[in-house]
Short mmCIF file of C-alpha atoms and ligand atoms in Angstrom, two decimals:
data_model
loop_
_atom_site.label_atom_id
_atom_site.label_comp_id
_atom_site.label_asym_id
_atom_site.label_seq_id
_atom_site.Cartn_x
_atom_site.Cartn_y
_atom_site.Cartn_z
CA MET A 1 26.85 -30.30 19.07
CA SER A 2 28.96 -27.29 18.35
CA SER A 3 27.38 -24.04 17.41
CA ALA A 4 29.75 -24.00 14.24
CA MET A 5 27.87 -27.36 12.84
CA LEU A 6 24.30 -24.87 13.02
CA LEU A 7 25.71 -23.01 10.07
CA PRO A 8 23.48 -24.16 7.15
CA ALA A 9 25.65 -24.91 4.43
CA SER A 10 24.90 -22.68 1.68
CA SER A 11 24.74 -20.17 3.59
CA SER A 12 26.09 -16.79 2.47
CA SER A 13 27.66 -16.42 5.92
CA SER A 14 29.90 -19.17 5.56
CA SER A 15 31.74 -17.48 3.06
CA PHE A 16 32.29 -14.54 4.94
CA PHE A 17 34.31 -16.94 7.89
CA LEU A 18 36.22 -18.48 4.74
CA ALA A 19 37.07 -15.32 3.45
CA PRO A 20 41.08 -14.42 3.39
CA ARG A 21 41.58 -13.22 6.83
CA ALA A 22 41.95 -9.70 7.11
CA PRO A 23 44.11 -8.38 10.31
CA THR A 24 42.25 -8.60 13.39
CA THR A 25 41.22 -7.06 16.64
CA LYS A 26 40.47 -8.21 19.95
CA LEU A 27 37.18 -7.31 21.34
CA PHE A 28 35.88 -8.06 25.04
CA MET A 29 32.27 -9.11 25.66
CA CYS A 30 30.56 -8.96 28.39
CA CYS A 31 27.87 -10.83 29.39
CA GLY A 32 26.73 -11.00 33.12
CA ASN A 33 30.06 -11.64 34.84
CA VAL A 34 31.23 -13.61 32.10
CA ALA A 35 33.85 -12.23 29.66
CA ALA A 36 34.85 -13.57 26.57
CA SER A 37 37.14 -12.57 23.86
CA ALA A 38 36.19 -12.83 20.05
CA THR A 39 38.14 -11.44 16.83
CA LEU A 40 37.06 -8.75 14.74
CA PRO A 41 38.30 -8.49 11.33
CA LEU A 42 39.15 -5.23 10.66
CA SER A 43 37.71 -4.99 7.62
CA THR A 44 34.27 -6.17 8.70
CA LYS A 45 31.47 -4.52 6.92
CA GLY A 46 28.28 -4.24 8.22
CA GLY A 47 26.72 -5.03 5.16
CA GLN A 48 28.27 -8.72 5.20
CA PHE A 49 25.48 -9.33 8.07
CA ILE A 50 22.60 -8.84 4.91
CA ARG A 51 20.00 -11.83 4.83
CA PRO A 52 20.80 -13.29 1.82
CA HIS A 53 17.51 -12.70 -0.05
CA LEU A 54 17.97 -8.94 0.85
CA LEU A 55 21.38 -8.46 -1.24
CA ASP A 56 19.78 -7.78 -4.01
CA LEU A 57 16.56 -6.19 -3.19
CA ALA A 58 15.38 -3.51 -5.85
CA PRO A 59 14.38 -0.54 -3.46
CA TYR A 60 10.78 0.72 -3.71
CA THR A 61 10.49 3.87 -5.75
CA PRO A 62 8.54 6.34 -3.38
CA ILE A 63 7.26 9.24 -4.60
CA GLU A 64 9.55 12.49 -4.28
CA PRO A 65 8.70 14.48 -1.00
CA PHE A 66 6.48 17.38 -1.69
CA GLU A 67 8.95 20.14 -0.28
CA ILE A 68 11.87 18.83 -2.74
CA LEU A 69 9.72 18.20 -5.53
CA SER A 70 8.38 21.91 -4.80
CA ALA A 71 12.56 22.90 -4.68
CA ARG A 72 12.90 21.00 -7.89
CA LEU A 73 10.66 22.32 -9.69
CA GLY A 74 11.15 25.68 -8.81
CA ARG A 75 7.13 26.24 -7.75
CA LEU A 76 6.04 26.73 -4.29
CA PRO A 77 3.73 23.69 -2.82
CA LYS A 78 0.88 25.88 -3.50
CA ASP A 79 1.36 26.02 -7.04
CA ILE A 80 2.12 22.01 -7.40
CA VAL A 81 -0.73 20.35 -9.05
CA LYS A 82 -0.08 16.97 -7.25
CA LEU A 83 -1.84 14.28 -8.76
CA ASP A 84 0.62 11.31 -9.18
CA ALA A 85 -0.20 9.81 -5.65
CA ASN A 86 -3.81 9.23 -5.19
CA GLU A 87 -3.81 11.48 -2.52
CA ASN A 88 -6.90 13.49 -1.16
CA PRO A 89 -6.92 17.14 -2.45
CA TYR A 90 -9.61 18.10 0.26
CA GLY A 91 -7.54 16.65 3.51
CA PRO A 92 -8.93 15.60 6.38
CA PRO A 93 -12.31 17.42 7.84
CA PRO A 94 -10.97 20.47 10.48
CA GLU A 95 -11.96 18.59 13.47
CA VAL A 96 -8.57 16.93 13.15
CA LEU A 97 -6.72 19.74 13.12
CA GLU A 98 -8.38 20.96 16.01
CA ALA A 99 -7.87 17.76 17.96
CA LEU A 100 -4.17 17.64 17.15
CA GLY A 101 -3.54 21.12 18.55
CA SER A 102 -5.66 20.05 21.30
CA MET A 103 -3.55 16.57 21.82
CA GLU A 104 -3.21 15.95 25.18
CA PHE A 105 0.25 13.57 26.38
CA PRO A 106 2.12 13.18 22.83
CA ASN A 107 5.18 12.51 25.91
CA ILE A 108 3.24 9.07 26.79
CA TYR A 109 3.31 5.94 24.59
CA PRO A 110 0.31 5.46 23.17
CA ASP A 111 -2.20 2.71 23.14
CA PRO A 112 -1.05 -0.49 21.89
CA GLU A 113 -4.38 -1.38 21.26
CA SER A 114 -5.85 1.62 19.32
CA ARG A 115 -8.98 0.95 21.53
CA ARG A 116 -10.60 4.12 21.06
CA LEU A 117 -10.27 4.09 17.12
CA ARG A 118 -10.92 0.31 17.01
CA THR A 119 -14.51 1.32 18.74
CA MET A 120 -15.09 4.18 16.28
CA LEU A 121 -14.23 1.67 13.54
CA ALA A 122 -16.55 -1.11 14.81
CA LYS A 123 -19.11 1.70 14.54
CA ASP A 124 -17.94 2.77 11.13
CA THR A 125 -17.88 -0.19 9.98
CA GLY A 126 -20.22 -2.67 11.16
CA LEU A 127 -17.76 -5.22 12.12
CA GLU A 128 -16.64 -5.92 15.75
CA ALA A 129 -13.66 -4.10 17.79
CA GLU A 130 -12.36 -7.63 18.22
CA HIS A 131 -11.69 -8.59 14.49
CA ILE A 132 -10.16 -5.08 14.17
CA LEU A 133 -6.20 -4.43 13.87
CA VAL A 134 -4.58 -0.70 13.21
CA GLY A 135 -1.28 -0.49 11.75
CA CYS A 136 0.74 2.73 10.39
CA GLY A 137 -1.28 2.74 6.90
CA ALA A 138 -2.47 -0.38 5.34
CA ASP A 139 1.05 -0.76 4.06
CA GLU A 140 1.78 -1.72 7.88
CA LEU A 141 -0.67 -4.38 7.64
CA ILE A 142 0.62 -5.80 4.56
CA ASP A 143 4.06 -6.14 5.76
CA LEU A 144 3.01 -7.69 9.28
CA ILE A 145 0.87 -10.09 7.72
CA MET A 146 3.38 -11.38 5.58
CA ARG A 147 5.90 -11.76 8.28
CA CYS A 148 2.95 -13.64 10.05
CA THR A 149 2.74 -15.97 7.31
CA LEU A 150 5.75 -16.49 5.21
CA ASP A 151 9.08 -18.34 5.85
CA PRO A 152 11.87 -17.57 3.29
CA GLY A 153 11.00 -19.57 0.07
CA ASP A 154 7.18 -19.10 0.47
CA LYS A 155 5.08 -17.97 -2.44
CA ILE A 156 2.44 -15.25 -2.66
CA VAL A 157 -0.15 -14.84 -5.80
CA ASP A 158 0.17 -11.08 -7.26
CA CYS A 159 -1.84 -9.81 -9.87
CA PRO A 160 -0.29 -7.48 -12.22
CA PRO A 161 -0.45 -4.74 -12.77
CA THR A 162 -1.26 -4.01 -8.85
CA PHE A 163 -0.46 -2.08 -5.95
CA THR A 164 3.76 -2.55 -5.87
CA MET A 165 4.21 -3.01 -2.15
CA TYR A 166 2.46 -6.63 -2.28
CA ALA A 167 5.96 -7.72 -4.53
CA PHE A 168 7.91 -5.95 -2.65
CA ASP A 169 7.16 -6.94 0.92
CA ALA A 170 7.19 -10.54 -0.31
CA ALA A 171 11.30 -9.92 -1.34
CA VAL A 172 11.72 -8.18 1.92
CA ASN A 173 10.17 -11.34 3.62
CA GLY A 174 11.79 -13.86 1.42
CA ALA A 175 9.20 -14.85 -0.28
CA SER A 176 9.07 -15.56 -4.05
CA VAL A 177 6.11 -13.81 -6.36
CA VAL A 178 3.76 -16.39 -8.72
CA LYS A 179 2.70 -13.52 -10.75
CA VAL A 180 -0.93 -14.16 -12.66
CA PRO A 181 -1.31 -11.46 -14.96
CA ARG A 182 -4.70 -9.46 -15.31
CA LEU A 183 -6.70 -9.78 -18.91
CA SER A 184 -7.07 -6.98 -21.14
CA GLY A 185 -9.51 -4.80 -19.32
CA PHE A 186 -7.62 -5.31 -16.08
CA ALA A 187 -9.89 -8.05 -14.97
CA LEU A 188 -8.62 -10.79 -12.45
CA ASP A 189 -7.72 -13.96 -14.49
CA VAL A 190 -9.36 -15.91 -12.28
CA PRO A 191 -8.96 -19.59 -13.84
CA GLY A 192 -4.94 -18.47 -13.68
CA ILE A 193 -5.31 -18.13 -9.84
CA VAL A 194 -6.60 -20.98 -9.25
CA LYS A 195 -4.32 -23.32 -11.79
CA ALA A 196 -1.38 -21.15 -9.90
CA VAL A 197 -2.69 -22.23 -6.13
CA GLN A 198 -2.50 -25.75 -7.55
CA GLU A 199 0.62 -25.71 -9.27
CA HIS A 200 2.88 -23.60 -6.60
CA ARG A 201 0.70 -24.34 -3.40
CA PRO A 202 1.37 -20.60 -2.59
CA LYS A 203 0.32 -19.02 0.95
CA LEU A 204 -1.29 -15.56 -0.14
CA VAL A 205 -3.18 -14.09 -2.72
CA PHE A 206 -3.39 -10.46 -2.70
CA LEU A 207 -6.47 -9.16 -4.36
CA THR A 208 -7.24 -5.07 -4.69
CA SER A 209 -10.51 -3.55 -5.29
CA PRO A 210 -10.82 -1.17 -6.54
CA ASN A 211 -7.36 -2.19 -8.04
CA ASN A 212 -4.21 0.47 -8.18
CA PRO A 213 -3.78 1.19 -10.70
CA ASP A 214 -6.85 1.08 -13.18
CA GLY A 215 -9.72 1.21 -10.85
CA CYS A 216 -10.94 -2.38 -11.36
CA LEU A 217 -13.47 -3.90 -9.02
CA VAL A 218 -13.52 -7.70 -7.86
CA THR A 219 -17.01 -9.35 -7.71
CA ASP A 220 -18.93 -11.01 -5.27
CA GLU A 221 -18.41 -14.19 -7.53
CA GLU A 222 -14.65 -13.75 -8.89
CA LEU A 223 -13.84 -13.55 -4.47
CA GLU A 224 -16.15 -16.54 -3.62
CA THR A 225 -14.44 -18.79 -5.91
CA ILE A 226 -10.99 -17.67 -4.82
CA LEU A 227 -11.70 -17.61 -1.65
CA GLN A 228 -12.67 -21.72 -1.81
CA LEU A 229 -8.82 -22.31 -2.55
CA PRO A 230 -6.50 -23.44 -0.07
CA ILE A 231 -4.83 -20.01 0.58
CA LEU A 232 -5.07 -16.61 2.45
CA VAL A 233 -6.90 -14.05 0.54
CA VAL A 234 -5.68 -10.53 1.40
CA LEU A 235 -8.47 -8.14 -0.30
CA ASP A 236 -7.10 -4.31 -0.21
CA GLU A 237 -9.81 -2.11 -0.08
CA ALA A 238 -7.39 0.82 -0.10
CA TYR A 239 -10.55 2.97 -2.36
CA ILE A 240 -13.38 1.53 -1.53
CA GLU A 241 -15.47 4.65 -0.69
CA PHE A 242 -14.69 5.67 -4.23
CA ALA A 243 -16.51 2.88 -5.96
CA LEU A 244 -19.65 3.25 -4.03
CA GLU A 245 -20.07 -0.52 -3.56
CA PRO A 246 -20.10 -2.06 0.02
CA SER A 247 -16.79 -2.97 1.81
CA ARG A 248 -16.42 -6.58 2.85
CA MET A 249 -14.76 -5.61 5.98
CA GLN A 250 -17.89 -8.09 7.34
CA TRP A 251 -17.01 -11.34 5.28
CA VAL A 252 -14.33 -11.99 7.69
CA LYS A 253 -16.79 -13.25 9.95
CA LYS A 254 -17.95 -15.71 7.28
CA PHE A 255 -14.64 -16.43 5.45
CA ASP A 256 -11.94 -17.60 7.89
CA ASN A 257 -9.50 -17.13 5.40
CA LEU A 258 -9.78 -13.65 4.09
CA VAL A 259 -8.24 -10.17 5.19
CA ILE A 260 -9.98 -7.26 4.34
CA LEU A 261 -7.66 -3.84 4.25
CA ARG A 262 -8.69 -0.47 4.27
CA THR A 263 -6.39 3.10 5.22
CA PHE A 264 -7.62 6.61 6.31
CA SER A 265 -4.80 7.71 3.87
CA LYS A 266 -7.96 8.23 0.56
CA ARG A 267 -11.37 8.93 2.03
CA ALA A 268 -10.05 10.99 5.41
CA GLY A 269 -6.86 12.77 3.51
CA LEU A 270 -4.58 11.76 6.52
CA ALA A 271 -1.71 9.63 4.19
CA GLY A 272 0.73 12.11 5.56
CA LEU A 273 0.04 10.39 9.33
CA ARG A 274 -0.49 7.18 8.40
CA VAL A 275 -3.56 5.34 9.56
CA GLY A 276 -4.69 1.90 8.38
CA TYR A 277 -6.77 -0.89 9.38
CA GLY A 278 -7.94 -4.25 8.46
CA GLY A 279 -10.44 -6.97 9.36
CA PHE A 280 -9.71 -10.07 10.02
CA PRO A 281 -10.56 -13.62 11.38
CA LEU A 282 -10.32 -13.83 14.62
CA SER A 283 -8.31 -17.63 14.07
CA LEU A 284 -5.56 -15.23 12.23
CA ILE A 285 -5.61 -11.54 14.33
CA GLU A 286 -4.41 -13.06 17.45
CA TYR A 287 -0.84 -13.21 16.00
CA LEU A 288 -1.14 -10.21 14.26
CA TRP A 289 -1.18 -8.65 17.88
CA ARG A 290 1.73 -10.67 19.08
CA ALA A 291 4.16 -9.81 16.26
CA LYS A 292 3.10 -6.05 15.65
CA GLN A 293 5.26 -3.40 17.08
CA PRO A 294 3.81 -2.40 20.25
CA TYR A 295 3.47 1.29 19.55
CA ASN A 296 2.99 0.90 15.79
CA VAL A 297 0.06 4.21 15.74
CA SER A 298 1.43 7.12 16.99
CA VAL A 299 -0.95 9.28 19.33
CA ALA A 300 -1.51 11.99 16.73
CA ALA A 301 -2.47 9.30 14.33
CA GLU A 302 -4.78 8.01 16.65
CA VAL A 303 -6.09 11.58 17.66
CA ALA A 304 -6.29 12.86 13.32
CA ALA A 305 -8.31 9.31 12.63
CA CYS A 306 -10.75 9.46 15.54
CA ALA A 307 -11.16 13.31 14.85
CA ALA A 308 -11.94 12.34 11.20
CA LEU A 309 -14.71 9.55 11.96
CA THR A 310 -16.55 12.02 14.17
CA ASN A 311 -17.27 14.30 10.99
CA PRO A 312 -19.25 11.61 8.06
CA ILE A 313 -20.73 13.94 6.57
CA TYR A 314 -17.66 15.63 5.38
CA LEU A 315 -16.01 12.56 4.28
CA GLU A 316 -19.17 11.64 2.10
CA THR A 317 -19.31 15.15 0.85
CA VAL A 318 -15.18 14.83 -0.26
CA LYS A 319 -16.02 11.50 -1.62
CA ASN A 320 -18.85 12.53 -3.77
CA ALA A 321 -17.08 15.33 -5.43
CA LEU A 322 -14.10 13.22 -6.25
CA VAL A 323 -16.66 10.66 -7.68
CA LYS A 324 -18.29 13.52 -9.41
CA GLU A 325 -15.29 15.35 -10.52
CA ARG A 326 -13.97 11.62 -11.34
CA ASP A 327 -16.63 11.10 -14.05
CA ARG A 328 -15.85 14.76 -15.75
CA LEU A 329 -11.86 14.25 -15.64
CA PHE A 330 -13.25 10.66 -17.58
CA SER A 331 -15.30 12.37 -20.17
CA LYS A 332 -12.68 15.06 -20.64
CA LEU A 333 -9.60 12.97 -21.40
CA GLN A 334 -11.71 10.71 -23.73
CA GLU A 335 -11.32 14.06 -26.01
CA PHE A 336 -7.79 13.64 -26.12
CA PRO A 337 -6.67 11.27 -29.39
CA PHE A 338 -3.54 10.12 -27.90
CA LEU A 339 -5.33 8.92 -24.57
CA GLN A 340 -7.38 6.11 -24.11
CA PRO A 341 -8.83 6.27 -20.54
CA TYR A 342 -9.94 3.30 -18.53
CA PRO A 343 -12.88 3.29 -16.80
CA SER A 344 -12.54 3.42 -12.74
CA HIS A 345 -14.26 3.38 -9.26
CA ALA A 346 -11.31 4.81 -7.60
CA ASN A 347 -10.03 8.43 -7.00
CA PHE A 348 -7.56 7.66 -10.46
CA ILE A 349 -7.98 7.11 -13.68
CA LEU A 350 -5.36 5.19 -15.71
CA CYS A 351 -4.62 5.86 -19.34
CA SER A 352 -2.96 3.82 -22.27
CA VAL A 353 -0.62 6.53 -24.24
CA THR A 354 -1.18 6.19 -27.58
CA GLY A 355 0.26 6.85 -31.27
CA ALA A 356 3.66 7.94 -31.18
CA LYS A 357 3.16 10.16 -27.91
CA SER A 358 5.49 8.71 -25.13
CA ALA A 359 4.11 8.10 -21.34
CA LYS A 360 7.32 8.94 -20.09
CA GLN A 361 7.96 12.44 -21.80
CA LEU A 362 4.60 13.50 -21.48
CA LYS A 363 4.48 13.26 -17.62
CA ALA A 364 8.13 15.38 -17.52
CA LYS A 365 6.63 17.72 -19.85
CA LEU A 366 3.35 17.98 -17.62
CA ALA A 367 5.88 18.02 -14.34
CA LYS A 368 7.23 21.34 -16.00
CA GLU A 369 3.63 22.80 -16.24
CA GLY A 370 3.77 22.42 -12.42
CA VAL A 371 1.48 18.86 -12.99
CA MET A 372 2.14 15.93 -11.57
CA VAL A 373 1.25 12.57 -12.66
CA ARG A 374 2.41 8.66 -12.90
CA HIS A 375 3.94 6.77 -15.26
CA TYR A 376 4.28 3.47 -16.53
CA GLU A 377 6.60 1.67 -18.45
CA LYS A 378 6.64 -2.05 -17.11
CA GLU A 379 6.33 -5.21 -18.10
CA GLU A 380 2.49 -5.35 -17.95
CA LEU A 381 1.69 -1.42 -18.09
CA LYS A 382 4.01 -0.09 -21.09
CA ASN A 383 3.44 3.54 -21.92
CA PHE A 384 0.37 4.43 -19.39
CA ILE A 385 -0.26 7.27 -17.40
CA ARG A 386 -2.50 7.29 -14.52
CA ILE A 387 -4.07 10.45 -13.25
CA SER A 388 -5.61 11.11 -9.08
CA VAL A 389 -9.07 13.20 -9.05
CA GLY A 390 -8.32 16.24 -7.89
CA ARG A 391 -10.28 19.59 -7.13
CA PRO A 392 -12.01 20.91 -10.39
CA GLU A 393 -9.67 24.00 -10.53
CA GLN A 394 -7.03 21.11 -10.33
CA THR A 395 -8.55 19.05 -13.18
CA ASP A 396 -9.23 22.67 -15.15
CA THR A 397 -4.89 23.35 -14.64
CA PHE A 398 -4.30 19.83 -15.71
CA LEU A 399 -6.58 19.49 -18.91
CA SER A 400 -5.09 23.23 -20.09
CA ALA A 401 -1.33 21.72 -19.42
CA LEU A 402 -2.18 18.80 -21.38
CA ALA A 403 -3.76 20.49 -24.33
CA LYS A 404 -0.12 23.13 -23.99
CA VAL A 405 2.38 19.95 -23.90
CA ALA A 406 0.31 17.77 -26.09
C1 LIG B 501 -4.14 -0.46 -3.20
C2 LIG B 501 -3.29 0.23 -1.96
N1 LIG B 501 -3.33 -0.29 -0.79
C3 LIG B 501 -2.76 0.33 -0.03
C4 LIG B 501 -1.91 1.35 0.02
C5 LIG B 501 -1.37 2.46 1.09
O1 LIG B 501 -2.01 2.63 1.52
P1 LIG B 501 -1.51 3.57 3.38
O2 LIG B 501 -1.75 4.93 2.77
O3 LIG B 501 -2.52 3.22 4.24
O4 LIG B 501 -0.44 2.52 3.93
C6 LIG B 501 -2.15 2.21 -1.31
C7 LIG B 501 -1.29 3.53 -1.49
O5 LIG B 501 -1.59 4.31 -2.01
C8 LIG B 501 -2.90 1.37 -2.75
O6 LIG B 501 -2.84 1.78 -3.36
#
């Protein structure tokens, strides 16, 4: 069979070969001792080789980097109240900076199995290290799971409004998204998920507890119902510490179609160092091991995460401070007639902006006062703002700015 016959008829690369011929140049390629010549049109552009499903990919909209934000607002980073990305305003325990300062062997590649960290995580979570995989943030694990499970054309179930990386990574991996929007009050539409699984035969469903951006929890009953379906369930617990509820890490030993994701970004103030982790059933984790980038967790990231776990009292104290502050922020937000805050189990509060006020304008006015919040103008979330919980003094600055711009 000639290699040309292997080209799928519908492949857009075939249109490249059928395009009007441009001036050409001769290339010599050496392969062992075999030299071959190929003809390269001079107008060849790198973009012509992009996989078709990526051609229309909408880029992910990340949060503006702190230094750039600081320059744009004309304010020093310390004068910006950054409540737009659910970061931990207290940062990591002091042991982290000490450990980073005395880090050994940054010139040597890290342990591809992150053994030290996984052993410490086993102690922290009560789940054996063989079930645990560490990633460059939970973000990497979301993508890794999809890369290992999805063929182009496969489907995932997404329950918007939720963390937008699920839909983004699905698009990157050539999968399509079956949306099962949340009910009013942001509860999961469990019968809707059951129906979607029966109708569309998706491979994965992403659930988030507490959910970003509203802070709702997934109940045991909801999770158990969804786990009965023929689908891999990824339960993202990035904010579980703030819910004062136990993590379901241990459930992966009972349910072979369940993955739990967690992160050091929120609980340990390590968002900038990128460390996430997950609990996986053994039947799945072995394939993720094979497919992951060998050195995905840097030496610095592993050192920092291990050091953070040596000070559980600090982590607990910071969590309690944020939970207390969340409750104070919630009651203060209720005093503003144009805001309707939703009760949250995470380190942020979502508010509907009511009346004639615009969430976008509110966000822009707050930014001029040096206070950053997130706003939403989406199909499932029109005219909302989300405020991350800060330190008490940051809440006070935010509240004064809100009163001023209202
Ligand atoms: C629900 C959810 N999952 C995962 C992440 C990403 O976590 P990480 O920083 O570990 O990549 C976020 C970040 O905001 C999130 O909101």
